Amino acid sequence: MEHHATKLKLLFICWLLLVPTGIIVAYQFFPSEPMELYLVAAFLVFAGIVSYFPIIINETPIFLTQWITLVAFLLHGLFYEILFLQFSIIMLMFSLKIKKDELYRYFLNSVMFLFVSLISGITFYAVGGEIGNHTFSDLIGPLIIYQLVNFIANQILYHWSGIFLGKKERFFAKNMLWDFFTLTMVFPLGVGLYLLFNDIGYVSFLIIGIPFISFAYVLRMYNSSERVNEYLQRAAEIGHQLTERLQVNEVLDLFIQKISQVLPVDYAYILDVIGDELVLLRGVEKGEQNVDIMPAIKKNQGISGVVWGTGKAVLYNEKAEWENRSHGYMPDGAESVLCIPIFRRKKVEGVLFLVSTKKKQYEKYQIPMIDILCSYFIVAIQNAKHYEKTKRMSEHCQLTKLYNYRYFEELLSNEFELLSKGQRNELSLIMLDIDYFKSVNDTYGHQSGNEILVQMAKRIKSLIGNRGTVARYGGEEFVILLPDTNKQAALRLAEIVRLTIANRPFATQNFLDIGVKHESISITVSIGVATAPQDADDSLALIRHADRALYIGAKQAGKNRVAEYMK
């Protein structure tokens, strides 16, 4: 950023030294004919219109004012060409809405075009060219040389400017082709306007100018429609990518990422309608996630609340337009704002809030594309939520909410792969079974048994925490998988689990005796422990050996104890 500012200062100093000096030199040392005030006004208006509405192809503005400034040069001299060309550059910069950090573009183009005008103009005079009213045959030779020198000088200076800005471009690049095609267009137009002006005067501006401006406008509109079509096509491509994601977080991340690629976004917020409030679902500020920055918003409160209430998108070009409408949180330096409702079944389900720190960053034609993206987004989110719910149900025991046998076996298999690759040192498995669980069901009822299983799951999970994975293996059996845990550590943890369960009775209701509402039941468990790689070479062997330790070493030895697998 500091390097960029240094270049801007350097360009400004160059501009201050060179451009005013160049204009004075052109006025003092090169022949010029005084121009009537009305003709000056005509050139300024015509050059201003053409410059303010450039033809934009592939995001590149095509600058076609040179054919007008060529006429000013041929009629009244180099001074007027430079003057009108400098004015045209200013109008072009206004049209492109350049920001403060892009001011270097004006100074750079101003200096470049000054040198191009001086070099080509001096060459024109040097080969015998004269200004004023002349026939085409008198001008054709010097004029062709003038245009060729203009073209070559422009290419050289453009290449040097690219090097100055750190752009690595070949000298013979696409820009040279564009400039050559521009030359073939402006040259006959300029010569035609010059000859026609000599015959009929100011009317020539209307005869040639109006068709050209109309053509440029139609081409600009066509190009705009092409850009809209391109945006819509990109929206469809992004939409397909969204719907391929099966995780909610993946959908949220991809949506924010793609929006930021398509539009200039410094801050992006996805707000979800929950009850009677808009709640922040995902916030990304300058590439960093931040979810605790925005309080809940009521309907018709602030910009997002109004978009929620009305169901209509809003676009603001600068802070002055929205600051009286804003309520609550707004990021620092915010200028441009684009806020879009997210619909599902014709009902607003959320709001997309986009912010740029630069002015005039969003256009109305972009809103349909964002609408389409939001439609894809809400479908993708619903699909991902459904997938996650289905996956969660398939992986979890519906009673205890612990992982189930299917998930556990897949996890164990994956852990053994890591063990075989050296990414795990050891892998311990604790398997426990509730003692005398059948008598609990017979005495208090199966519903009481279910309540004890739920309490057991919570108790084990709270004891293990993030040290391992707890799963319900089946019936009254539970397993605990402990990555990078040796057997001694696993045995100590198993003993803590056993003692905690044995010393804290379980509360339940006696569903077989209506008169007894509350029961306190003492429960014990038998536990088996096995560790890989010393006790097992594969996942099935580890389960089999832990199970063997459980039944032979603990159950058959009297229950309510921990046993390790012994070969």
XYZ file of C-alpha atoms in Angstrom:
567
model
C 0.000 0.000 0.000
C 2.865 2.377 0.868
C 4.581 1.466 -2.396
C 1.351 2.252 -4.271
C 1.073 5.672 -2.574
C 4.691 6.460 -3.526
C 3.934 5.767 -7.188
C 0.848 7.993 -7.019
C 2.920 10.882 -5.603
C 5.577 10.377 -8.273
C 2.974 10.436 -11.058
C 1.361 13.557 -9.627
C 4.734 15.356 -9.555
C 5.419 14.285 -13.159
C 1.998 15.471 -14.216
C 2.455 18.821 -12.449
C 5.804 19.377 -14.152
C 5.009 18.057 -17.622
C 1.345 18.614 -18.560
C 1.021 22.391 -17.958
C 4.490 22.841 -19.512
C 3.511 20.759 -22.544
C 0.340 22.790 -23.103
C 2.292 26.064 -22.879
C 4.972 24.761 -25.282
C 2.301 23.722 -27.798
C 0.677 27.155 -27.581
C 3.919 29.161 -27.856
C 6.031 27.226 -30.370
C 3.658 25.485 -32.789
C 1.353 27.121 -35.304
C -2.230 27.536 -34.205
C -5.259 29.364 -35.482
C -7.505 31.110 -32.918
C -10.743 29.182 -32.411
C -14.118 30.845 -32.026
C -15.755 30.447 -28.627
C -18.775 28.690 -30.179
C -16.499 26.164 -31.881
C -14.602 25.578 -28.616
C -17.942 24.891 -26.926
C -18.977 22.541 -29.765
C -15.754 20.534 -29.473
C -15.990 20.388 -25.682
C -19.603 19.163 -25.753
C -18.954 16.635 -28.501
C -15.695 15.340 -26.990
C -17.295 15.246 -23.530
C -20.257 13.128 -24.700
C -18.085 10.647 -26.596
C -15.646 10.362 -23.663
C -18.310 10.006 -20.995
C -19.946 7.104 -22.836
C -17.009 4.924 -23.897
C -17.498 1.577 -25.551
C -16.624 -1.097 -22.979
C -15.620 -4.497 -24.338
C -14.396 -7.267 -22.019
C -14.206 -4.791 -19.122
C -11.881 -2.543 -21.201
C -13.039 1.004 -22.088
C -12.405 1.842 -25.759
C -11.374 5.509 -25.968
C -12.652 6.942 -29.285
C -12.251 10.693 -28.766
C -9.097 10.946 -30.881
C -11.040 11.395 -34.114
C -12.622 14.567 -32.681
C -9.324 15.915 -31.367
C -7.779 15.094 -34.772
C -10.220 17.525 -36.387
C -9.310 20.202 -33.823
C -5.624 19.627 -34.643
C -6.104 19.870 -38.413
C -8.264 22.996 -38.156
C -6.549 24.990 -35.402
C -3.326 23.303 -34.316
C -1.623 21.168 -31.686
C -2.585 23.351 -28.716
C -6.305 22.669 -29.210
C -5.786 18.958 -29.774
C -3.939 18.679 -26.453
C -6.524 20.828 -24.681
C -9.537 18.815 -25.860
C -7.763 15.487 -25.332
C -6.919 16.381 -21.736
C -10.548 17.384 -21.186
C -11.668 14.051 -22.689
C -9.449 12.122 -20.269
C -11.096 13.902 -17.335
C -14.574 13.019 -18.666
C -13.527 9.393 -19.177
C -12.290 9.155 -15.583
C -15.628 10.526 -14.356
C -17.448 7.962 -16.491
C -15.359 5.089 -15.097
C -15.984 6.344 -11.529
C -12.362 5.965 -10.518
C -11.747 5.943 -6.793
C -9.159 7.756 -4.723
C -6.738 4.839 -4.848
C -7.077 4.770 -8.660
C -6.187 8.433 -9.274
C -2.882 7.293 -10.734
C -4.843 6.282 -13.859
C -5.715 9.907 -14.602
C -2.204 11.265 -14.085
C -0.639 8.415 -16.056
C -3.027 8.728 -19.012
C -2.774 12.501 -19.003
C 1.046 12.416 -19.264
C 0.976 9.601 -21.837
C -1.490 11.306 -24.167
C 0.383 14.596 -23.829
C 3.581 12.969 -25.094
C 1.743 11.092 -27.855
C 0.155 14.346 -29.043
C 3.463 16.242 -28.949
C 5.435 13.511 -30.739
C 2.861 12.902 -33.490
C 2.105 16.634 -33.884
C 5.772 17.610 -34.217
C 6.222 14.795 -36.761
C 3.237 16.120 -38.756
C 4.789 19.565 -38.964
C 8.221 18.111 -39.734
C 7.008 16.242 -42.848
C 5.315 19.331 -44.240
C 1.841 19.108 -42.775
C -0.106 22.339 -42.367
C -3.188 23.279 -40.376
C -6.239 25.150 -41.648
C -8.490 24.550 -44.637
C -6.754 22.166 -47.044
C -7.791 19.540 -49.536
C -7.550 15.868 -48.735
C -4.735 15.358 -51.282
C -2.614 17.998 -49.525
C -3.050 16.268 -46.149
C -3.026 12.567 -46.894
C 0.749 12.005 -46.750
C 1.565 13.905 -43.551
C -1.693 12.672 -42.002
C -0.865 9.007 -42.531
C 2.593 9.540 -41.019
C 0.966 11.446 -38.136
C -1.385 8.538 -37.385
C 1.350 5.909 -37.601
C 3.632 7.849 -35.263
C 0.653 8.399 -32.940
C -0.044 4.650 -32.898
C 3.605 3.617 -32.345
C 4.218 6.230 -29.642
C 1.057 5.192 -27.857
C 2.132 1.532 -27.853
C 5.622 2.292 -26.559
C 4.337 4.553 -23.787
C 1.618 2.039 -22.868
C 4.236 -0.702 -22.573
C 6.485 1.492 -20.424
C 3.569 2.450 -18.198
C 2.841 -1.256 -17.660
C 6.432 -1.814 -16.564
C 6.156 1.188 -14.214
C 3.006 -0.299 -12.641
C 4.596 -3.732 -12.316
C 2.571 -5.429 -15.058
C 4.365 -8.064 -17.083
C 2.894 -7.820 -20.570
C 4.363 -8.561 -23.961
C 4.828 -5.626 -26.310
C 2.774 -7.322 -29.037
C -0.345 -8.032 -26.995
C -4.118 -7.831 -27.499
C -4.129 -4.150 -26.563
C -2.085 -3.382 -29.670
C -4.732 -5.045 -31.826
C -7.484 -3.041 -30.116
C -5.571 0.184 -30.706
C -4.987 -0.725 -34.354
C -8.699 -1.398 -34.924
C -9.486 1.857 -33.112
C -7.129 3.665 -35.479
C -8.867 2.232 -38.548
C -12.149 3.566 -37.131
C -11.116 7.035 -35.951
C -8.960 7.952 -38.933
C -11.709 7.998 -41.612
C -14.184 9.541 -39.138
C -11.767 12.345 -38.289
C -10.877 13.052 -41.907
C -14.557 12.945 -42.896
C -15.567 15.416 -40.175
C -12.666 17.717 -41.098
C -13.568 17.815 -44.823
C -17.284 18.157 -44.108
C -16.707 20.974 -41.618
C -14.745 22.894 -44.255
C -17.786 22.696 -46.548
C -20.827 23.078 -44.296
C -19.517 24.163 -40.875
C -21.204 23.251 -37.585
C -23.857 21.051 -39.211
C -21.100 18.498 -39.871
C -21.024 17.723 -36.138
C -24.651 16.626 -36.345
C -24.302 14.702 -39.616
C -21.350 12.609 -38.422
C -21.649 12.954 -34.665
C -25.238 11.818 -34.099
C -24.906 8.512 -36.060
C -21.590 7.783 -34.297
C -22.961 8.509 -30.837
C -26.078 6.436 -31.620
C -23.919 3.556 -32.825
C -21.704 3.790 -29.735
C -24.779 3.842 -27.474
C -26.315 0.784 -29.169
C -22.971 -1.040 -28.925
C -22.694 -0.062 -25.268
C -26.210 -1.339 -24.561
C -25.472 -4.559 -26.417
C -22.278 -4.988 -24.427
C -24.201 -4.315 -21.200
C -26.717 -7.018 -22.105
C -23.830 -9.353 -22.852
C -22.377 -8.576 -19.429
C -25.760 -9.303 -17.835
C -25.949 -12.607 -19.716
C -22.416 -13.407 -18.589
C -23.349 -12.632 -14.982
C -26.435 -14.838 -15.248
C -24.395 -17.663 -16.739
C -21.862 -17.363 -13.925
C -24.734 -17.362 -11.427
C -26.000 -20.650 -12.878
C -22.509 -22.190 -12.697
C -22.069 -21.058 -9.093
C -25.559 -22.343 -8.299
C -24.654 -25.822 -9.497
C -21.503 -25.750 -7.364
C -23.582 -24.728 -4.332
C -26.093 -27.531 -4.763
C -23.246 -30.066 -4.950
C -22.140 -29.225 -1.391
C -23.570 -31.477 1.328
C -22.424 -29.610 4.435
C -24.104 -26.404 5.641
C -20.767 -24.762 6.459
C -19.433 -25.670 3.011
C -22.462 -24.027 1.373
C -22.055 -20.882 3.484
C -18.316 -20.626 2.786
C -18.679 -21.231 -0.961
C -21.565 -18.749 -1.259
C -19.571 -15.958 0.420
C -16.463 -16.859 -1.597
C -18.254 -16.760 -4.961
C -20.164 -13.565 -4.152
C -16.836 -11.918 -3.273
C -15.357 -13.066 -6.595
C -18.250 -11.742 -8.667
C -18.746 -8.423 -6.821
C -16.428 -6.026 -4.963
C -17.214 -7.097 -1.386
C -15.309 -6.071 1.739
C -17.990 -7.197 4.212
C -20.615 -9.890 3.694
C -23.345 -10.989 6.099
C -25.951 -13.723 5.748
C -28.879 -13.126 8.082
C -31.424 -15.824 8.945
C -35.050 -15.240 9.896
C -35.619 -16.936 13.251
C -39.004 -16.186 14.762
C -39.520 -12.429 14.731
C -35.829 -11.541 14.372
C -33.044 -11.504 11.808
C -30.066 -13.340 13.291
C -26.533 -13.356 11.859
C -25.831 -16.757 10.324
C -22.430 -15.996 8.794
C -20.347 -12.820 8.807
C -17.158 -12.339 6.813
C -15.195 -9.120 7.184
C -12.291 -8.628 4.767
C -11.864 -12.375 4.404
C -12.105 -13.203 8.105
C -15.126 -14.893 9.686
C -16.781 -13.000 12.528
C -20.069 -14.302 13.883
C -20.436 -12.231 17.053
C -20.584 -8.770 15.545
C -24.201 -8.074 14.753
C -27.123 -8.085 17.219
C -30.531 -9.479 16.233
C -32.627 -7.183 14.013
C -36.385 -6.654 14.103
C -38.564 -6.428 11.010
C -38.478 -2.975 9.341
C -35.549 -1.994 11.575
C -32.526 -0.638 9.740
C -31.583 -1.530 6.168
C -31.770 -5.318 6.577
C -35.001 -5.141 8.552
C -36.656 -3.026 5.836
C -35.509 -5.462 3.133
C -36.971 -8.291 5.225
C -40.228 -6.416 5.730
C -40.707 -5.226 2.137
C -39.106 -8.165 0.331
C -37.353 -5.695 -1.994
C -33.624 -5.268 -2.614
C -31.935 -1.937 -1.929
C -28.767 -0.428 -3.370
C -26.860 2.559 -2.001
C -23.886 4.122 -3.759
C -22.408 5.959 -0.786
C -22.748 6.554 2.933
C -24.750 9.772 2.517
C -27.610 7.750 0.976
C -27.985 5.185 3.779
C -26.637 6.711 6.988
C -30.082 8.017 8.039
C -31.652 4.614 7.302
C -29.052 2.514 9.068
C -29.786 1.133 12.511
C -27.387 -0.817 14.698
C -24.162 -2.342 13.451
C -22.371 -1.080 10.332
C -18.701 -1.889 9.559
C -16.089 0.858 9.583
C -15.530 2.678 6.312
C -18.730 1.364 4.697
C -19.822 3.197 1.548
C -21.596 1.090 -1.100
C -24.344 -1.196 0.219
C -26.319 -3.940 -1.542
C -28.989 -5.755 0.462
C -30.998 -8.619 -1.073
C -33.910 -10.646 0.376
C -33.544 -14.435 0.246
C -36.862 -16.089 -0.631
C -38.142 -19.596 -0.097
C -41.660 -20.426 -1.260
C -42.383 -16.713 -1.769
C -41.490 -15.953 1.838
C -38.390 -14.071 2.996
C -36.234 -16.600 4.863
C -33.095 -14.477 5.111
C -31.193 -11.416 3.941
C -27.859 -11.023 2.170
C -26.055 -7.840 3.210
C -23.014 -6.766 1.133
C -20.785 -3.778 1.832
C -17.861 -2.149 0.033
C -15.623 0.561 1.436
C -15.617 2.261 -1.990
C -18.387 4.366 -3.494
C -20.541 3.333 -6.477
C -19.453 -0.305 -6.500
C -22.778 -1.955 -7.294
C -25.126 -1.678 -10.275
C -28.830 -2.395 -10.605
C -28.264 -4.969 -13.339
C -26.323 -7.072 -10.800
C -29.400 -7.539 -8.594
C -31.076 -10.230 -10.797
C -27.864 -12.265 -10.714
C -27.656 -12.053 -6.912
C -31.357 -12.980 -6.712
C -30.634 -16.124 -8.709
C -27.639 -16.938 -6.524
C -29.763 -16.472 -3.409
C -32.354 -18.880 -4.843
C -29.663 -21.483 -5.427
C -28.244 -20.751 -1.991
C -31.484 -21.347 -0.082
C -32.075 -24.619 -1.965
C -28.482 -25.714 -1.270
C -28.828 -24.844 2.423
C -32.060 -26.821 2.745
C -30.520 -29.797 0.950
C -27.413 -29.644 3.162
C -29.519 -29.415 6.329
C -31.589 -32.405 5.205
C -28.432 -34.360 4.350
C -26.797 -33.521 7.683
C -29.961 -34.491 9.562
C -30.233 -37.782 7.668
C -26.517 -38.470 8.132
C -26.740 -37.592 11.828
C -29.688 -39.942 12.281
C -27.881 -42.721 10.444
C -24.747 -42.253 12.562
C -26.340 -41.738 15.977
C -28.351 -43.825 18.389
C -31.758 -42.151 18.574
C -32.156 -42.986 22.260
C -28.794 -41.976 23.752
C -27.684 -39.541 20.962
C -24.280 -41.221 21.011
C -22.624 -42.479 17.840
C -23.932 -45.885 16.798
C -22.277 -49.174 15.873
C -22.111 -48.331 12.135
C -20.302 -45.027 12.689
C -17.995 -46.525 15.303
C -16.810 -49.328 13.034
C -16.022 -46.857 10.216
C -14.185 -44.579 12.654
C -12.187 -47.506 14.052
C -11.221 -48.597 10.558
C -10.018 -45.073 9.717
C -8.021 -44.870 12.940
C -6.291 -48.156 12.117
C -5.284 -46.726 8.736
C -3.671 -43.794 10.545
C -1.983 -46.258 12.907
C -0.571 -48.240 9.998
C 0.768 -45.034 8.388
C 2.515 -43.996 11.577
C 0.159 -41.072 12.201
C -1.041 -42.714 15.417
C 1.225 -44.223 18.074
C -1.341 -46.367 19.864
C -5.073 -46.958 19.867
C -6.933 -48.073 22.986
C -10.473 -49.406 23.156
C -12.614 -49.518 26.287
C -15.706 -51.703 26.112
C -18.210 -51.692 28.994
C -21.405 -53.559 29.723
C -24.034 -52.784 32.382
C -24.226 -55.519 34.986
C -27.590 -57.201 35.638
C -29.364 -54.909 33.176
C -32.057 -57.499 32.428
C -33.139 -57.463 36.062
C -33.479 -53.661 35.884
C -35.866 -54.007 32.959
C -37.775 -56.800 34.649
C -38.069 -54.904 37.955
C -38.726 -51.328 36.834
C -39.836 -51.677 33.211
C -38.139 -51.182 29.869
C -38.833 -47.435 29.931
C -36.838 -47.174 33.150
C -34.096 -49.156 31.448
C -34.109 -46.635 28.590
C -33.823 -43.737 31.049
C -30.802 -45.377 32.650
C -29.193 -45.890 29.223
C -29.655 -42.176 28.453
C -28.168 -41.148 31.819
C -25.339 -43.635 31.358
C -24.493 -42.136 27.932
C -24.376 -38.597 29.347
C -22.252 -39.668 32.289
C -19.680 -41.491 30.173
C -19.493 -38.703 27.621
C -18.931 -36.059 30.299
C -16.109 -38.151 31.772
C -14.363 -38.748 28.437
C -14.775 -35.222 27.018
C -12.591 -34.661 23.965
C -10.084 -37.397 24.838
C -11.924 -39.950 22.720
C -15.146 -41.033 21.033
C -18.040 -42.650 22.919
C -20.524 -44.869 21.084
C -23.381 -47.183 21.944
C -22.262 -50.548 20.655
C -25.595 -52.273 21.134
C -28.074 -53.084 23.922
C -26.416 -52.127 27.196
C -22.884 -52.099 25.754
C -20.834 -48.952 25.212
C -17.413 -48.430 23.651
C -14.819 -45.687 24.086
C -12.127 -45.206 21.439
C -8.984 -43.404 22.644
C -6.443 -42.368 19.954
C -2.785 -42.069 21.009
C -3.527 -43.516 24.458
C -1.475 -46.370 25.915
C -2.980 -49.249 27.838
C -2.059 -47.982 31.305
C -3.705 -44.619 30.672
C -6.767 -46.398 29.217
C -7.007 -48.674 32.295
C -6.834 -45.648 34.636
C -9.580 -43.887 32.706
C -11.698 -47.071 32.648
C -11.370 -47.353 36.429
C -12.541 -43.740 36.853
C -15.581 -44.496 34.675
C -16.359 -47.655 36.670
C -16.101 -45.936 40.058
C -18.143 -42.901 38.961
C -20.958 -45.136 37.749
C -20.858 -47.397 40.808
C -20.786 -44.578 43.352
C -23.548 -42.433 41.884
C -26.996 -44.073 41.755
C -29.313 -43.493 38.803
C -32.719 -41.845 39.265
C -35.722 -43.216 37.407
C -39.424 -43.931 37.730
C -40.817 -47.391 38.435
C -43.106 -47.878 35.454
C -44.293 -51.279 36.730
C -45.482 -49.969 40.120
C -47.848 -47.004 39.684
C -47.617 -46.147 43.369
C -43.848 -45.593 43.227
C -42.891 -42.536 41.198
C -39.171 -42.232 41.911
C -36.491 -44.866 42.270
C -32.752 -44.593 42.982
C -30.953 -47.509 41.397
C -27.336 -48.476 41.933
C -25.719 -49.609 38.711
C -22.360 -51.208 38.069
C -20.470 -51.951 34.866
C -17.882 -54.473 33.749
C -15.125 -53.134 31.518
C -12.594 -54.655 29.119
C -9.572 -52.813 27.672
C -7.394 -53.666 24.680
C -4.701 -51.612 22.905
C -3.278 -51.724 19.390
C -0.813 -52.501 18.008
C 0.367 -54.782 20.840
C -3.013 -56.522 21.341
C -4.385 -56.442 17.774
C -3.333 -56.057 14.145
C -6.694 -54.912 12.790
C -9.913 -53.249 13.927
C -11.958 -56.455 14.274
C -9.258 -58.061 16.409
C -9.189 -55.020 18.717
C -12.972 -55.236 19.238
C -12.798 -59.013 19.770
C -10.000 -58.742 22.329
C -11.628 -55.905 24.284
C -14.847 -57.927 24.307
C -12.932 -60.997 25.524
C -11.372 -58.952 28.356
C -14.839 -57.682 29.269
C -16.546 -61.073 29.544
C -13.729 -63.350 30.683
C -11.641 -60.915 32.684
C -14.473 -58.853 34.231
C -17.891 -60.529 33.958
C -16.779 -64.040 34.813
C -14.522 -62.732 37.568
C -17.432 -61.195 39.457
C -18.523 -58.102 37.534
C -18.040 -54.414 38.522
C -14.379 -54.455 37.589
C -11.912 -53.464 34.845
C -9.891 -56.113 32.989
C -7.221 -55.822 30.336
C -6.725 -58.180 27.429
C -4.043 -60.760 28.130
C -2.588 -62.891 25.352
